[in-house]
Amino acid sequence: MVDWGDRRTSVLFGDGAGAAVLVTEANNRGVLSSLLRSSGEYWNLLSGARTRNPRHSGLRIRRSADDAIQMKGPELFKIAVKSMEEVSRLVAERAGVKLEEIDLFVPHQANMRIISAVAERLGMPNEKVFTNIDRYGNTSAASVPIALDEAIECGRIKDNNIVMLNACGGGLTWGANLIRW
């Protein structure tokens, strides 16, 4: 999925698996608000892993460098920070929750600079931001469920806490969920 010759991109993507089932429950628990957005105009900021014309050799699929993940980091950084901030504000507003009422912010673990910039724009103090990128790297689409599970396991999420999840990914897509645990 990565072109190992492109060290600006290949070293940024890890592998992981995670899933979370979010539901709405009685008494204003579970999912309070959710929003997913996309913009095809930014597709080329983070794209790739295409399977166009793969050549099969036994059980291995070989791809050309053109089919690997492609990323324009500096441009993506700006759009990711802006879009993740915006969608987080909208989700909180729709739920009638003030940002300062959020107990824990669990963002996509793509890049510590993005996490810090989004948290700062939202006014989230460091103690309310959960990160594990320093231990696992960017586990791509699995980063939020992995971080959510770890936050629960280490006691950072308690009964009735309000938790903000958000992410930005290829295509370009971004979204947020606000949940009451």
GROMACS .gro file of C-alpha atoms in nm, residues 27-161:
model
  135
   27ASN     CA    1  -3.153   0.921   2.876
   28ASN     CA    2  -2.929   1.110   2.633
   29ARG     CA    3  -2.652   0.846   2.627
   30GLY     CA    4  -2.453   0.698   2.344
   31VAL     CA    5  -2.421   0.900   2.023
   32LEU     CA    6  -2.527   1.258   2.084
   33SER     CA    7  -2.433   1.386   1.739
   34SER     CA    8  -2.245   1.262   1.436
   35LEU     CA    9  -2.134   1.422   1.111
   36LEU     CA   10  -1.937   1.298   0.810
   37ARG     CA   11  -1.814   1.525   0.532
   38SER     CA   12  -1.616   1.486   0.211
   39SER     CA   13  -1.478   1.698  -0.067
   40GLY     CA   14  -1.361   1.542  -0.391
   41GLU     CA   15  -1.178   1.861  -0.482
   42TYR     CA   16  -0.906   1.761  -0.231
   43TRP     CA   17  -0.878   1.396  -0.342
   44ASN     CA   18  -0.517   1.437  -0.450
   45LEU     CA   19  -0.397   1.548  -0.104
   46LEU     CA   20  -0.430   1.191   0.023
   47SER     CA   21  -0.507   0.916  -0.221
   48GLY     CA   22  -0.379   0.591  -0.354
   49ALA     CA   23  -0.357   0.225  -0.272
   50ARG     CA   24  -0.535   0.165  -0.601
   51THR     CA   25  -0.555  -0.183  -0.741
   52ARG     CA   26  -0.542  -0.072  -1.103
   53ASN     CA   27  -0.376  -0.339  -1.319
   54PRO     CA   28  -0.224  -0.547  -1.040
   55ARG     CA   29   0.014  -0.818  -1.155
   56HIS     CA   30  -0.039  -1.143  -0.965
   57SER     CA   31   0.250  -1.367  -0.875
   58GLY     CA   32   0.131  -1.653  -0.659
   59LEU     CA   33  -0.038  -1.504  -0.355
   60ARG     CA   34   0.143  -1.169  -0.376
   61ILE     CA   35   0.012  -0.861  -0.551
   62ARG     CA   36   0.273  -0.619  -0.673
   63ARG     CA   37   0.179  -0.259  -0.735
   64SER     CA   38   0.369   0.015  -0.906
   65ALA     CA   39   0.472   0.328  -0.716
   66ASP     CA   40   0.188   0.511  -0.893
   67ASP     CA   41  -0.062   0.283  -0.718
   68ALA     CA   42   0.075   0.344  -0.365
   69ILE     CA   43  -0.053   0.595  -0.111
   70GLN     CA   44   0.018   0.947  -0.232
   71MET     CA   45   0.017   1.241   0.007
   72LYS     CA   46   0.083   1.612  -0.014
   73GLY     CA   47   0.167   1.667   0.352
   74PRO     CA   48   0.182   2.046   0.393
   75GLU     CA   49  -0.140   2.103   0.199
   76LEU     CA   50  -0.315   1.816   0.378
   77PHE     CA   51  -0.209   1.952   0.717
   78LYS     CA   52  -0.392   2.281   0.657
   79ILE     CA   53  -0.713   2.118   0.532
   80ALA     CA   54  -0.709   1.849   0.804
   81VAL     CA   55  -0.675   2.099   1.088
   82LYS     CA   56  -0.942   2.330   0.949
   83SER     CA   57  -1.190   2.053   0.866
   84MET     CA   58  -1.143   1.858   1.191
   85GLU     CA   59  -1.193   2.175   1.394
   86GLU     CA   60  -1.502   2.273   1.197
   87VAL     CA   61  -1.672   1.933   1.213
   88SER     CA   62  -1.599   1.903   1.587
   89ARG     CA   63  -1.758   2.241   1.655
   90LEU     CA   64  -2.063   2.153   1.445
   91VAL     CA   65  -2.113   1.818   1.617
   92ALA     CA   66  -2.091   1.978   1.963
   93GLU     CA   67  -2.328   2.258   1.861
   94ARG     CA   68  -2.582   2.010   1.719
   95ALA     CA   69  -2.573   1.817   2.048
   96GLY     CA   70  -2.609   2.133   2.256
   97VAL     CA   71  -2.275   2.064   2.426
   98LYS     CA   72  -2.018   2.335   2.494
   99LEU     CA   73  -1.662   2.241   2.403
  100GLU     CA   74  -1.549   2.294   2.762
  101GLU     CA   75  -1.801   2.027   2.872
  102ILE     CA   76  -1.616   1.760   2.673
  103ASP     CA   77  -1.429   1.528   2.909
  104LEU     CA   78  -1.200   1.364   2.654
  105PHE     CA   79  -1.101   1.436   2.295
  106VAL     CA   80  -0.995   1.124   2.101
  107PRO     CA   81  -0.871   1.238   1.759
  108HIS     CA   82  -0.736   1.045   1.462
  109GLN     CA   83  -0.374   0.966   1.545
  110ALA     CA   84  -0.229   1.079   1.211
  111ASN     CA   85   0.024   1.333   1.323
  112MET     CA   86   0.099   1.499   1.659
  113ARG     CA   87   0.117   1.842   1.496
  114ILE     CA   88  -0.237   1.799   1.357
  115ILE     CA   89  -0.367   1.672   1.692
  116SER     CA   90  -0.208   1.965   1.878
  117ALA     CA   91  -0.331   2.225   1.628
  118VAL     CA   92  -0.691   2.096   1.634
  119ALA     CA   93  -0.692   2.070   2.015
  120GLU     CA   94  -0.555   2.423   2.046
  121ARG     CA   95  -0.816   2.566   1.808
  122LEU     CA   96  -1.090   2.389   2.007
  123GLY     CA   97  -0.948   2.512   2.337
  124MET     CA   98  -0.884   2.156   2.458
  125PRO     CA   99  -0.618   2.142   2.730
  126ASN     CA  100  -0.360   1.865   2.693
  127GLU     CA  101  -0.506   1.665   2.983
  128LYS     CA  102  -0.832   1.628   2.785
  129VAL     CA  103  -0.660   1.501   2.467
  130PHE     CA  104  -0.590   1.129   2.434
  131THR     CA  105  -0.293   1.031   2.220
  132ASN     CA  106  -0.109   0.708   2.153
  133ILE     CA  107   0.066   0.800   1.827
  134ASP     CA  108   0.393   0.811   2.019
  135ARG     CA  109   0.357   0.436   2.085
  136TYR     CA  110   0.190   0.303   1.769
  137GLY     CA  111   0.239   0.559   1.494
  138ASN     CA  112  -0.040   0.633   1.250
  139THR     CA  113  -0.251   0.318   1.231
  140SER     CA  114  -0.460   0.482   0.958
  141ALA     CA  115  -0.837   0.416   0.976
  142ALA     CA  116  -0.789   0.204   1.290
  143SER     CA  117  -0.640   0.486   1.498
  144VAL     CA  118  -0.961   0.618   1.658
  145PRO     CA  119  -1.103   0.278   1.763
  146ILE     CA  120  -0.761   0.172   1.895
  147ALA     CA  121  -0.724   0.498   2.090
  148LEU     CA  122  -1.082   0.476   2.219
  149ASP     CA  123  -1.022   0.122   2.346
  150GLU     CA  124  -0.696   0.222   2.511
  151ALA     CA  125  -0.858   0.529   2.674
  152ILE     CA  126  -1.128   0.304   2.821
  153GLU     CA  127  -0.876   0.042   2.938
  154CYS     CA  128  -0.658   0.296   3.118
  155GLY     CA  129  -0.954   0.464   3.288
  156ARG     CA  130  -0.953   0.791   3.094
  157ILE     CA  131  -1.321   0.739   3.004
  158LYS     CA  132  -1.568   0.699   3.287
  159ASP     CA  133  -1.943   0.651   3.308
  160ASN     CA  134  -2.136   0.955   3.180
  161ASN     CA  135  -1.826   1.124   3.027
   0.00000   0.00000   0.00000
